[in-house]
Coordinates of C-alpha atoms and ligand atoms in Angstrom, one line a residue:
M1 CA 0.5 -62.9 -31.8
A2 CA 3.8 -61.0 -32.2
K3 CA 6.9 -63.0 -31.4
L4 CA 8.6 -61.9 -28.2
K5 CA 11.9 -60.3 -28.7
T6 CA 14.7 -62.1 -26.8
V7 CA 17.1 -59.9 -24.8
D8 CA 20.5 -61.1 -23.7
A9 CA 19.6 -60.6 -20.0
V10 CA 16.9 -59.7 -17.6
V11 CA 18.3 -58.3 -14.4
V12 CA 16.0 -58.3 -11.3
G13 CA 16.7 -55.4 -9.0
A14 CA 18.3 -51.9 -9.4
G15 CA 20.4 -51.7 -6.2
F16 CA 24.2 -51.5 -6.3
S17 CA 24.3 -54.9 -8.1
G18 CA 21.7 -54.2 -10.7
L19 CA 23.1 -50.8 -11.6
Y20 CA 26.7 -52.1 -12.0
L21 CA 25.4 -55.0 -14.1
L22 CA 23.6 -52.7 -16.4
Y23 CA 26.6 -50.5 -16.8
L24 CA 28.9 -53.4 -17.7
M25 CA 26.4 -55.3 -19.8
R26 CA 25.9 -52.1 -21.9
R27 CA 29.7 -51.7 -22.4
Q28 CA 29.8 -55.3 -23.7
G29 CA 27.0 -54.6 -26.1
F30 CA 24.4 -56.9 -24.4
T31 CA 20.7 -56.0 -24.5
T32 CA 19.5 -55.8 -21.0
R33 CA 16.2 -55.2 -19.3
V34 CA 16.2 -54.3 -15.6
F35 CA 13.1 -54.6 -13.5
E36 CA 12.9 -52.9 -10.1
K37 CA 10.1 -53.2 -7.5
G38 CA 10.8 -49.8 -6.1
G39 CA 10.0 -46.4 -7.6
N40 CA 13.6 -45.6 -8.1
V41 CA 17.2 -46.9 -7.9
G42 CA 18.9 -47.8 -4.6
G43 CA 17.7 -51.2 -3.4
T44 CA 18.3 -51.5 0.3
W45 CA 19.0 -47.8 0.5
Y46 CA 15.8 -46.9 -1.3
W47 CA 13.7 -48.9 1.2
N48 CA 15.5 -48.6 4.6
R49 CA 14.9 -44.9 5.4
Y50 CA 14.2 -45.3 9.1
P51 CA 15.6 -42.7 11.5
G52 CA 19.3 -43.3 12.1
A53 CA 19.8 -45.6 9.1
R54 CA 23.4 -45.7 8.4
C55 CA 26.0 -48.1 6.9
D56 CA 28.3 -50.0 9.2
V57 CA 31.1 -50.1 6.6
E58 CA 33.2 -47.0 6.3
S59 CA 32.2 -44.6 3.5
M60 CA 35.6 -44.7 1.8
Q61 CA 35.1 -48.4 1.4
Y62 CA 31.4 -48.7 0.9
S63 CA 31.3 -47.3 -2.7
Y64 CA 32.0 -48.5 -6.2
S65 CA 35.6 -48.9 -7.2
F66 CA 35.0 -49.4 -11.0
D67 CA 34.9 -45.7 -11.9
E68 CA 38.1 -44.0 -10.9
E69 CA 36.8 -40.5 -11.8
L70 CA 33.7 -41.1 -9.6
Q71 CA 35.7 -42.3 -6.6
L72 CA 38.0 -39.4 -6.7
E73 CA 35.3 -36.7 -7.3
W74 CA 32.8 -38.0 -4.7
S75 CA 33.1 -36.6 -1.2
W76 CA 31.4 -38.4 1.7
P77 CA 30.4 -36.1 4.6
E78 CA 30.9 -38.7 7.4
K79 CA 33.1 -41.6 8.2
Y80 CA 30.0 -43.9 8.2
S81 CA 27.4 -42.7 5.7
A82 CA 23.8 -42.0 6.5
Q83 CA 21.1 -43.5 4.3
P84 CA 20.3 -40.2 2.5
D85 CA 24.0 -39.7 1.6
I86 CA 24.2 -43.2 0.2
L87 CA 21.0 -42.8 -1.8
A88 CA 22.3 -39.4 -3.2
Y89 CA 25.5 -41.2 -4.3
I90 CA 23.5 -44.0 -6.0
N91 CA 21.3 -41.4 -7.8
H92 CA 24.5 -39.6 -8.9
V93 CA 25.9 -42.8 -10.4
D94 CA 22.5 -43.4 -12.1
E95 CA 22.6 -39.9 -13.6
K96 CA 26.3 -40.0 -14.6
H97 CA 25.9 -43.2 -16.5
Q98 CA 22.3 -42.7 -17.6
L99 CA 21.2 -46.0 -16.2
S100 CA 17.5 -45.4 -15.5
R101 CA 16.5 -45.3 -19.1
D102 CA 16.9 -49.1 -19.3
I103 CA 15.2 -49.7 -15.9
T104 CA 11.5 -50.4 -15.5
F105 CA 10.5 -49.2 -12.0
N106 CA 7.5 -50.2 -9.9
S107 CA 7.7 -53.6 -11.5
S108 CA 8.3 -56.9 -9.8
V109 CA 9.3 -60.1 -11.6
T110 CA 6.8 -62.6 -10.3
R111 CA 7.6 -65.7 -12.4
A112 CA 10.3 -67.0 -14.6
K113 CA 10.6 -70.3 -16.4
F114 CA 13.4 -71.8 -18.3
E115 CA 12.1 -73.0 -21.7
E116 CA 14.1 -76.1 -22.5
D117 CA 13.4 -76.0 -26.3
S118 CA 14.5 -72.4 -26.9
K119 CA 16.9 -72.3 -24.0
V120 CA 15.6 -68.9 -22.9
W121 CA 14.0 -67.7 -19.7
K122 CA 10.4 -66.5 -20.0
V123 CA 10.1 -63.8 -17.5
V124 CA 6.8 -62.5 -16.3
V125 CA 6.5 -59.1 -14.7
D126 CA 3.6 -57.8 -12.6
N127 CA 3.2 -54.8 -14.9
G128 CA 1.9 -57.2 -17.6
E129 CA 5.1 -57.6 -19.5
V130 CA 6.6 -60.9 -20.6
V131 CA 10.2 -60.9 -21.7
N132 CA 12.4 -63.6 -23.1
A133 CA 16.0 -63.6 -21.9
R134 CA 19.0 -65.8 -22.5
H135 CA 20.2 -65.1 -19.0
L136 CA 18.4 -64.3 -15.8
I137 CA 20.4 -62.4 -13.3
M138 CA 18.9 -62.1 -9.8
A139 CA 20.3 -58.9 -8.3
T140 CA 17.7 -59.0 -5.6
G141 CA 19.9 -58.3 -2.5
C142 CA 20.4 -60.4 0.6
I143 CA 18.2 -58.5 3.0
S144 CA 15.3 -57.2 1.1
T145 CA 12.1 -59.1 2.2
A146 CA 10.8 -57.7 5.5
N147 CA 9.9 -60.1 8.3
L148 CA 6.6 -58.9 9.9
P149 CA 5.9 -61.3 12.9
K150 CA 2.6 -62.9 13.1
I151 CA 1.5 -61.3 16.4
P152 CA -2.3 -61.8 17.1
G153 CA -4.3 -58.6 16.5
I154 CA -1.6 -57.0 14.3
N155 CA -4.3 -55.5 12.0
D156 CA -6.4 -54.2 14.9
F157 CA -4.1 -51.3 15.9
N158 CA -5.7 -47.9 15.3
G159 CA -2.4 -46.0 15.3
C160 CA 0.4 -46.1 12.7
T161 CA 2.7 -49.0 12.2
Y162 CA 6.0 -49.0 10.4
H163 CA 8.6 -51.6 9.4
T164 CA 12.2 -50.3 9.3
G165 CA 12.7 -52.0 5.9
Y166 CA 9.7 -50.3 4.2
W167 CA 9.9 -46.8 5.7
P168 CA 7.8 -44.0 4.3
H169 CA 9.5 -41.5 2.0
Q170 CA 8.2 -38.5 3.9
K171 CA 9.5 -37.8 7.4
V172 CA 7.7 -39.6 10.2
D173 CA 7.3 -37.1 13.1
F174 CA 7.2 -38.9 16.4
S175 CA 7.3 -35.8 18.5
G176 CA 4.7 -35.9 21.3
Q177 CA 4.0 -39.5 20.6
N178 CA 4.0 -42.7 22.7
V179 CA 6.0 -45.1 20.5
G180 CA 6.6 -48.8 20.9
I181 CA 9.4 -50.6 19.0
I182 CA 9.8 -54.3 18.6
G183 CA 13.3 -55.7 17.7
T184 CA 16.8 -54.8 18.8
G185 CA 19.0 -55.8 15.8
S186 CA 21.0 -53.4 13.7
S187 CA 17.9 -51.5 12.6
G188 CA 16.4 -51.2 16.1
I189 CA 19.8 -50.3 17.6
Q190 CA 20.2 -47.5 15.1
S191 CA 16.7 -46.1 15.3
I192 CA 16.0 -46.4 19.0
P193 CA 18.3 -43.4 20.1
V194 CA 16.9 -41.2 17.3
I195 CA 13.3 -42.0 18.0
A196 CA 13.8 -41.7 21.8
A197 CA 15.2 -38.2 21.3
E198 CA 12.0 -37.1 19.4
A199 CA 9.2 -39.1 21.0
K200 CA 7.4 -38.3 24.2
H201 CA 8.0 -41.9 25.4
L202 CA 9.6 -45.0 23.8
T203 CA 9.0 -48.5 24.9
V204 CA 11.5 -51.0 23.6
F205 CA 10.4 -54.7 23.3
Q206 CA 13.5 -56.9 23.3
R207 CA 13.6 -60.6 22.7
T208 CA 17.3 -61.2 22.5
P209 CA 19.9 -58.5 23.4
H210 CA 22.3 -57.9 20.5
W211 CA 26.0 -57.2 20.9
T212 CA 26.7 -53.6 19.8
V213 CA 29.8 -51.5 19.9
P214 CA 30.2 -47.8 19.3
A215 CA 30.6 -46.8 15.6
R216 CA 32.5 -43.6 16.6
N217 CA 31.0 -41.9 13.5
E218 CA 32.4 -38.5 12.9
P219 CA 32.6 -35.9 10.1
M220 CA 35.0 -36.9 7.3
T221 CA 38.3 -35.2 7.7
E222 CA 40.1 -33.9 4.6
E223 CA 43.2 -35.7 5.8
Y224 CA 41.4 -39.1 6.0
E225 CA 39.7 -38.7 2.7
R226 CA 43.0 -37.7 1.0
S227 CA 44.8 -40.7 2.5
W228 CA 42.3 -42.9 0.7
K229 CA 42.2 -41.0 -2.5
D230 CA 45.9 -40.8 -2.8
S231 CA 46.2 -44.6 -2.9
Y232 CA 42.7 -45.8 -3.8
A233 CA 43.7 -48.3 -6.5
E234 CA 46.2 -49.9 -4.2
R235 CA 43.8 -50.1 -1.3
R236 CA 41.0 -51.4 -3.4
A237 CA 43.3 -54.2 -4.6
Q238 CA 44.1 -55.1 -1.0
M239 CA 40.4 -55.0 -0.1
R240 CA 39.6 -57.5 -2.9
Y241 CA 42.0 -60.1 -1.5
S242 CA 41.3 -59.3 2.2
P243 CA 39.3 -61.6 4.5
S244 CA 36.3 -59.3 4.7
G245 CA 36.5 -57.2 1.6
S246 CA 37.5 -54.2 3.7
L247 CA 40.5 -52.7 5.4
R248 CA 40.6 -52.2 9.2
S249 CA 41.8 -49.0 10.8
V250 CA 43.3 -50.9 13.7
A251 CA 45.5 -53.9 12.8
P252 CA 44.4 -57.3 14.0
I253 CA 46.6 -59.1 16.5
D254 CA 47.6 -62.5 15.1
L255 CA 47.5 -64.3 18.5
S256 CA 45.0 -66.2 20.5
A257 CA 43.2 -64.1 23.1
L258 CA 44.0 -66.9 25.5
D259 CA 47.8 -66.3 25.0
A260 CA 47.5 -62.7 26.1
T261 CA 47.7 -61.5 29.6
N262 CA 44.7 -59.8 31.3
E263 CA 46.5 -56.4 30.9
E264 CA 47.2 -57.0 27.2
R265 CA 43.6 -58.0 26.5
E266 CA 42.3 -55.0 28.5
Q267 CA 44.5 -52.7 26.3
A268 CA 43.6 -54.4 23.0
Y269 CA 39.8 -54.3 23.7
R270 CA 40.0 -50.7 25.1
E271 CA 41.9 -49.5 22.1
R272 CA 39.4 -51.0 19.6
W273 CA 36.4 -49.9 21.6
A274 CA 37.8 -46.4 21.5
A275 CA 38.5 -46.6 17.7
G276 CA 35.0 -47.9 17.1
G277 CA 33.6 -50.1 14.4
M278 CA 34.0 -53.8 13.8
T279 CA 37.7 -53.9 14.8
L280 CA 36.9 -55.3 18.2
L281 CA 36.1 -58.7 16.7
K282 CA 39.5 -58.8 15.1
S283 CA 41.4 -58.1 18.3
Y284 CA 42.7 -61.7 18.4
N285 CA 42.7 -64.4 15.8
D286 CA 40.4 -66.8 17.6
L287 CA 37.5 -64.7 18.9
L288 CA 35.1 -66.3 16.4
T289 CA 36.5 -69.8 16.7
N290 CA 37.1 -70.5 20.3
D291 CA 34.5 -70.1 23.0
A292 CA 36.8 -69.3 25.8
A293 CA 38.6 -66.7 23.7
N294 CA 35.3 -65.2 22.7
E295 CA 34.1 -65.0 26.3
T296 CA 37.1 -62.7 27.2
A297 CA 35.8 -60.1 24.7
A298 CA 32.1 -60.8 25.7
K299 CA 32.9 -60.3 29.4
W300 CA 34.8 -57.1 28.6
V301 CA 31.8 -55.6 26.6
R302 CA 29.4 -56.6 29.4
R303 CA 31.5 -54.6 31.8
R304 CA 31.2 -51.6 29.4
I305 CA 27.4 -52.0 29.3
A306 CA 27.3 -52.1 33.1
G307 CA 29.5 -48.9 33.2
I308 CA 27.2 -47.0 30.8
V309 CA 23.6 -48.0 31.8
Q310 CA 22.8 -46.6 35.2
D311 CA 20.0 -49.1 36.2
P312 CA 21.8 -52.4 36.9
K313 CA 18.7 -54.4 36.1
V314 CA 18.4 -52.7 32.7
A315 CA 22.1 -53.1 32.1
D316 CA 21.8 -56.8 32.8
L317 CA 18.9 -57.2 30.4
L318 CA 20.8 -55.4 27.7
S319 CA 23.8 -57.8 28.2
P320 CA 23.8 -60.8 25.8
K321 CA 24.6 -64.0 27.6
T322 CA 23.2 -66.8 25.3
Y323 CA 25.4 -66.6 22.3
P324 CA 29.0 -65.6 21.5
I325 CA 29.8 -62.0 20.6
G326 CA 30.0 -61.5 16.8
T327 CA 28.0 -64.6 15.9
K328 CA 24.9 -62.5 15.1
R329 CA 26.0 -59.5 13.1
L330 CA 27.8 -57.1 15.4
C331 CA 25.9 -53.9 15.5
L332 CA 27.5 -50.4 15.4
D333 CA 25.7 -47.8 17.4
T334 CA 25.7 -44.2 18.4
N335 CA 24.5 -43.7 22.0
Y336 CA 22.5 -47.0 22.1
Y337 CA 23.2 -47.9 25.7
E338 CA 23.1 -44.3 26.9
T339 CA 19.6 -44.0 25.5
F340 CA 18.4 -46.4 28.3
N341 CA 19.4 -43.8 30.8
R342 CA 16.7 -41.4 29.5
E343 CA 13.6 -41.0 31.5
N344 CA 11.3 -41.4 28.5
V345 CA 12.7 -44.9 27.6
E346 CA 11.5 -48.2 29.0
L347 CA 12.9 -51.7 28.2
V348 CA 10.6 -54.7 28.2
D349 CA 12.0 -58.2 28.2
I350 CA 9.6 -60.2 26.1
I351 CA 11.2 -63.5 27.0
K352 CA 9.9 -62.9 30.6
E353 CA 6.8 -61.0 29.5
P354 CA 5.8 -62.3 26.0
I355 CA 3.7 -60.2 23.7
D356 CA 0.2 -61.5 24.0
R357 CA -1.4 -59.4 21.3
I358 CA -1.6 -56.1 19.6
T359 CA -4.8 -54.2 20.5
R360 CA -6.7 -51.3 19.0
S361 CA -4.7 -48.9 21.3
G362 CA -1.4 -50.6 21.7
L363 CA 0.0 -53.8 22.9
E364 CA -0.4 -56.4 25.7
V365 CA 2.3 -58.4 27.4
L366 CA 1.5 -60.9 30.1
G367 CA -1.3 -58.8 31.6
R368 CA 0.4 -55.4 31.2
S369 CA -1.0 -53.1 28.5
F370 CA 0.7 -50.3 26.7
D371 CA -1.0 -47.4 24.7
F372 CA 0.8 -46.3 21.6
D373 CA 0.4 -43.7 18.9
S374 CA 2.8 -45.7 16.7
I375 CA 4.4 -49.1 16.7
V376 CA 7.7 -49.7 14.8
F377 CA 8.7 -53.2 13.7
A378 CA 12.4 -53.5 13.6
T379 CA 12.0 -57.2 13.2
G380 CA 14.4 -57.9 10.4
F381 CA 14.2 -59.8 7.1
D382 CA 13.7 -63.2 5.5
A383 CA 17.4 -62.9 4.5
M384 CA 19.4 -64.5 1.7
T385 CA 16.7 -66.7 0.3
G386 CA 13.4 -64.9 1.1
T387 CA 13.4 -62.7 -1.9
L388 CA 14.6 -65.3 -4.4
L389 CA 12.0 -67.8 -3.2
R390 CA 9.1 -65.3 -3.5
V391 CA 9.7 -65.3 -7.3
D392 CA 8.2 -68.4 -8.8
L393 CA 11.4 -69.7 -10.5
K394 CA 11.1 -72.8 -12.6
G395 CA 14.2 -74.5 -14.0
R396 CA 14.6 -77.6 -16.1
G397 CA 11.8 -80.1 -16.0
G398 CA 9.6 -77.5 -14.3
L399 CA 11.6 -77.8 -11.1
N400 CA 10.7 -75.1 -8.7
L401 CA 13.5 -73.3 -6.8
S402 CA 11.6 -73.5 -3.5
E403 CA 11.3 -77.3 -4.0
K404 CA 15.0 -77.6 -4.7
W405 CA 15.9 -75.4 -1.7
A406 CA 13.3 -77.0 0.6
A407 CA 16.1 -78.1 3.0
G408 CA 18.1 -74.9 2.5
P409 CA 19.8 -73.1 -0.4
R410 CA 22.0 -75.2 -2.7
T411 CA 24.4 -73.4 -5.0
Y412 CA 27.8 -73.7 -6.6
L413 CA 29.9 -70.8 -5.4
G414 CA 26.8 -69.0 -4.4
L415 CA 26.4 -68.0 -8.0
M416 CA 24.3 -70.7 -9.7
T417 CA 22.2 -73.6 -8.9
E418 CA 22.0 -76.9 -10.7
G419 CA 18.8 -77.3 -12.8
F420 CA 18.5 -73.6 -13.4
P421 CA 20.7 -73.0 -16.5
N422 CA 21.8 -69.4 -17.2
M423 CA 20.4 -68.1 -13.9
Y424 CA 22.8 -66.2 -11.6
T425 CA 22.4 -65.1 -8.0
I426 CA 24.5 -62.0 -7.3
T427 CA 25.9 -62.4 -3.8
G428 CA 23.8 -65.5 -3.4
P429 CA 23.7 -67.9 -0.5
G430 CA 27.0 -69.8 -0.5
S431 CA 29.1 -66.7 -1.3
P432 CA 30.8 -64.3 1.1
S433 CA 27.9 -61.8 0.6
V434 CA 26.7 -60.6 4.0
K435 CA 29.9 -61.7 5.7
S436 CA 31.8 -59.2 3.7
N437 CA 31.8 -55.6 2.6
M438 CA 28.9 -56.0 0.2
M439 CA 30.4 -53.5 -2.3
T440 CA 33.5 -55.6 -2.8
S441 CA 31.5 -58.8 -3.2
I442 CA 28.9 -57.2 -5.5
E443 CA 31.6 -55.9 -7.8
Q444 CA 33.3 -59.3 -7.9
H445 CA 30.2 -61.2 -8.7
V446 CA 29.0 -58.7 -11.3
E447 CA 32.4 -58.7 -13.1
L448 CA 32.5 -62.5 -13.0
V449 CA 29.0 -62.9 -14.5
V450 CA 29.7 -60.4 -17.3
E451 CA 33.0 -62.0 -18.0
M452 CA 31.2 -65.3 -18.2
L453 CA 28.6 -64.0 -20.6
V454 CA 31.3 -62.5 -22.9
Y455 CA 33.1 -65.9 -22.9
F456 CA 29.9 -67.7 -23.8
R457 CA 29.2 -65.3 -26.6
D458 CA 32.7 -65.6 -28.0
N459 CA 32.7 -69.4 -27.7
D460 CA 29.1 -70.2 -28.9
I461 CA 28.1 -71.5 -25.5
E462 CA 24.4 -71.6 -25.1
T463 CA 23.9 -72.7 -21.5
I464 CA 25.8 -73.1 -18.3
E465 CA 24.8 -74.7 -15.0
P466 CA 26.6 -76.3 -12.1
D467 CA 27.5 -80.0 -12.2
L468 CA 25.5 -81.6 -9.4
R469 CA 28.6 -83.1 -7.8
A470 CA 30.5 -79.7 -7.8
E471 CA 27.4 -78.1 -6.2
D472 CA 27.1 -80.8 -3.5
E473 CA 30.8 -80.4 -2.7
W474 CA 30.5 -76.6 -2.4
V475 CA 27.4 -76.9 -0.2
E476 CA 29.4 -79.2 2.1
H477 CA 32.4 -77.0 2.0
V478 CA 30.3 -73.9 3.0
Q479 CA 29.0 -75.8 6.0
E480 CA 32.4 -77.3 6.9
V481 CA 34.0 -73.9 7.0
A482 CA 31.1 -72.5 9.1
S483 CA 31.4 -75.5 11.5
Q484 CA 34.9 -74.5 12.4
T485 CA 33.6 -71.2 13.8
L486 CA 31.2 -70.2 16.6
F487 CA 28.6 -68.8 14.1
P488 CA 26.3 -71.8 14.2
K489 CA 25.8 -71.2 17.9
A490 CA 23.6 -68.2 17.5
N491 CA 20.0 -68.2 16.4
S492 CA 20.8 -65.6 13.7
W493 CA 19.4 -64.7 10.3
Y494 CA 22.6 -66.0 8.9
M495 CA 21.3 -69.4 10.0
G496 CA 17.7 -68.8 8.9
A497 CA 16.7 -69.0 12.6
N498 CA 14.8 -65.8 12.7
I499 CA 12.0 -67.1 10.4
P500 CA 9.7 -69.7 11.9
G501 CA 9.9 -72.9 9.8
K502 CA 12.9 -71.8 7.7
P503 CA 15.6 -74.5 7.3
Q504 CA 18.5 -73.8 9.5
L505 CA 22.0 -73.9 8.1
F506 CA 24.7 -71.2 7.8
M507 CA 24.0 -69.5 4.5
P508 CA 26.9 -67.2 3.7
Y509 CA 30.4 -68.5 2.8
I510 CA 32.8 -67.6 5.6
G511 CA 36.0 -68.7 4.1
G512 CA 37.0 -65.1 3.3
V513 CA 36.6 -62.7 0.4
G514 CA 40.1 -63.1 -0.9
A515 CA 40.1 -66.9 -0.6
Y516 CA 36.7 -67.0 -2.4
R517 CA 37.9 -64.7 -5.2
K518 CA 40.9 -67.0 -5.7
I519 CA 38.6 -70.1 -5.9
C520 CA 36.5 -68.3 -8.5
E521 CA 39.6 -67.3 -10.5
K522 CA 40.8 -70.9 -10.5
V523 CA 37.4 -72.2 -11.6
V524 CA 37.5 -69.8 -14.6
A525 CA 41.2 -70.5 -15.4
E526 CA 40.3 -74.2 -15.5
G527 CA 37.6 -73.7 -18.1
Y528 CA 34.7 -73.3 -15.7
R529 CA 35.5 -76.3 -13.6
G530 CA 32.4 -77.7 -12.0
F531 CA 30.0 -76.3 -14.5
I532 CA 28.3 -78.0 -17.4
L533 CA 28.6 -76.0 -20.6
E534 CA 26.3 -76.6 -23.5
Y535 CA 27.6 -75.4 -26.9
K536 CA 25.2 -74.3 -29.6
N537 CA 23.9 -77.3 -31.6
T538 CA 26.0 -79.8 -29.6
K539 CA 25.7 -81.8 -26.5
A540 CA 26.4 -80.7 -23.0
E541 CA 30.0 -81.0 -21.7
A542 CA 30.9 -81.2 -18.1
T543 CA 34.2 -79.6 -17.1
G544 CA 36.5 -80.6 -14.3
Ligands
N01_601 O1 17.1 -57.3 11.7 P1 17.6 -58.4 12.8 P2 17.7 -55.9 11.4 N1 9.0 -61.0 18.2 O2 17.1 -59.8 12.3 C1 13.5 -59.3 16.7 C2 21.7 -55.3 8.0 N2 21.6 -54.0 8.5 O3 16.8 -55.2 10.4 O4 17.2 -61.6 18.0 C3 9.9 -60.2 18.9 O5 19.1 -58.3 13.0 C4 14.8 -60.1 16.8 O6 14.9 -60.8 18.0 P3 15.8 -62.1 18.0 C5 22.6 -56.1 9.0 O7 23.3 -57.0 8.3 C6 22.7 -53.2 8.5 O8 17.9 -55.2 12.7 O9 15.5 -62.9 16.8 N3 11.0 -59.8 18.3 C7 15.8 -58.9 16.6 O10 16.0 -58.3 17.8 C8 21.7 -56.7 9.9 O11 22.2 -57.8 10.7 C9 22.7 -52.0 8.9 O12 15.4 -62.8 19.3 C10 11.3 -60.3 17.1 C11 15.1 -58.0 15.6 O13 13.7 -58.3 15.7 C12 20.5 -57.0 9.1 O14 20.4 -55.9 8.1 C13 21.5 -51.5 9.5 C14 10.4 -61.1 16.4 C15 15.5 -58.2 14.2 O15 16.9 -58.0 14.1 C16 19.2 -57.2 9.7 O16 19.1 -56.2 10.8 C17 20.4 -52.2 9.5 C18 9.2 -61.5 17.0 N4 8.3 -62.3 16.4 C19 20.4 -53.5 9.0 N5 11.0 -61.4 15.2 C20 23.9 -51.3 8.9 O17 24.6 -51.2 7.9 C21 12.2 -60.7 15.2 N6 12.4 -60.1 16.3 C22 24.4 -50.7 10.2

């Protein structure tokens, strides 16, 4: 049998992370294979094509910074980009840098095993290929495995079903239809107003009301675009060391909400509600750490909901009361609450009226039945770990990642996990990832990994993996930082609480993008402190 050729790296996924990895790996002369489950590039933005899909980070900040020419030449049509515009951008980057020629599409990596003798990863792909790679880079995204709830009768329905995360490529036409939608997170909140405007009737099945604030999306103005392009390099540098990896349009007030007067708070919240976007959460410095401070913002938003939604019962149902504002990802919407004033929209509280089953013609809740032409599942994802654990990953001694992470993900810096040498998780659990502007965090991790690979090549280092003590300390640190906030109080996907049986702990690192970057820089400056480096033909050496 022909001997398998060994490549420097296999990259899994061709979203923003995988594409940038391929670009940088090529420039450094590494041989790289990229495998992508989808039929084209784009990752999240390839799959999430549901009506109203849009990014909640401003366009000028949700883009690559590595290519100065690209960031100056590209024009975003809106303040917050719609999915088709982001996908068009990704396709442009792909074409500009001729990336697709090294990507194998419609191919999922199903298994990978670290071969201890040869120190390579043997990677098995569902297209029949087996590839040996010195490094395995999981660029699989944080929110890429859909959660389809196990509702009895789900396969009996005669109409059409859709999940927002696996939306068809051709337009779905809901006109004249009775549609049911389950789920009111970001995907539901974005798609409900658009589907309601098209369908004959829309029934929204809500388990937990989510906090949402107006996005205030608008066409990009030349002036705003110019203000960014005139100082892009400087602003990007600020973003990299900022708390969230992005810059806010309204400055945060460095004061406790409890130290402000009622009038001052009213003005601060009103100003940020009018500006739109995530800025509301940054009105005061303790909204996400102090219950009483948080409640001042929560109460204020509940009053807004009551002011918009005409039926007081519906307004009350839409008002979150069981968890602090911002501790599930704050949603940005366009006309979400207004949509419940439409005559063709009904809200069903499935806490009071649980879904019994899906039937051939629709759905039954507590003795009430609904007939639908289509049912939309906006029920979220097995986030952060779901996609990684669906690949059968075996490290040293045949250790399986799902065994190692049985009680929750364990990583050092969210980048590597002990026992899995030369395997990297881009924006993995334990890194700022989903608690940041993903583009800033993706670029940081990708640049860090490629810098590491260059260093290893130059210094004859064969393998790297975290030292167990450094990993344990990092896991503890991630939880410690989260425990100083209100985040653990919500049953969120950050906590793994949306998936029955999933271990519950706060998965992203919430210490801040800039602080995290500085930690990584220090680790590198101190000779990869906390990692075990194994040199070619020599024994392993722990650093730090
Ligand atoms: O998913 P979600 P999503 N029966 O998990 C409900 C990013 N994103 O796709 O809250 C009934 O937030 C569930 O109810 P509950 C963003 O980071 C970004 O909306 O668990 N209902 C909830 O209402 C976001 O946070 C953008 O009680 C069930 C909903 O389904 C993340 O993706 C746009 C259920 C799921 O909400 C995920 O958002 C879209 C069941 N068995 C997504 N299971 C932007 O950039 C779940 N639900 C704007």
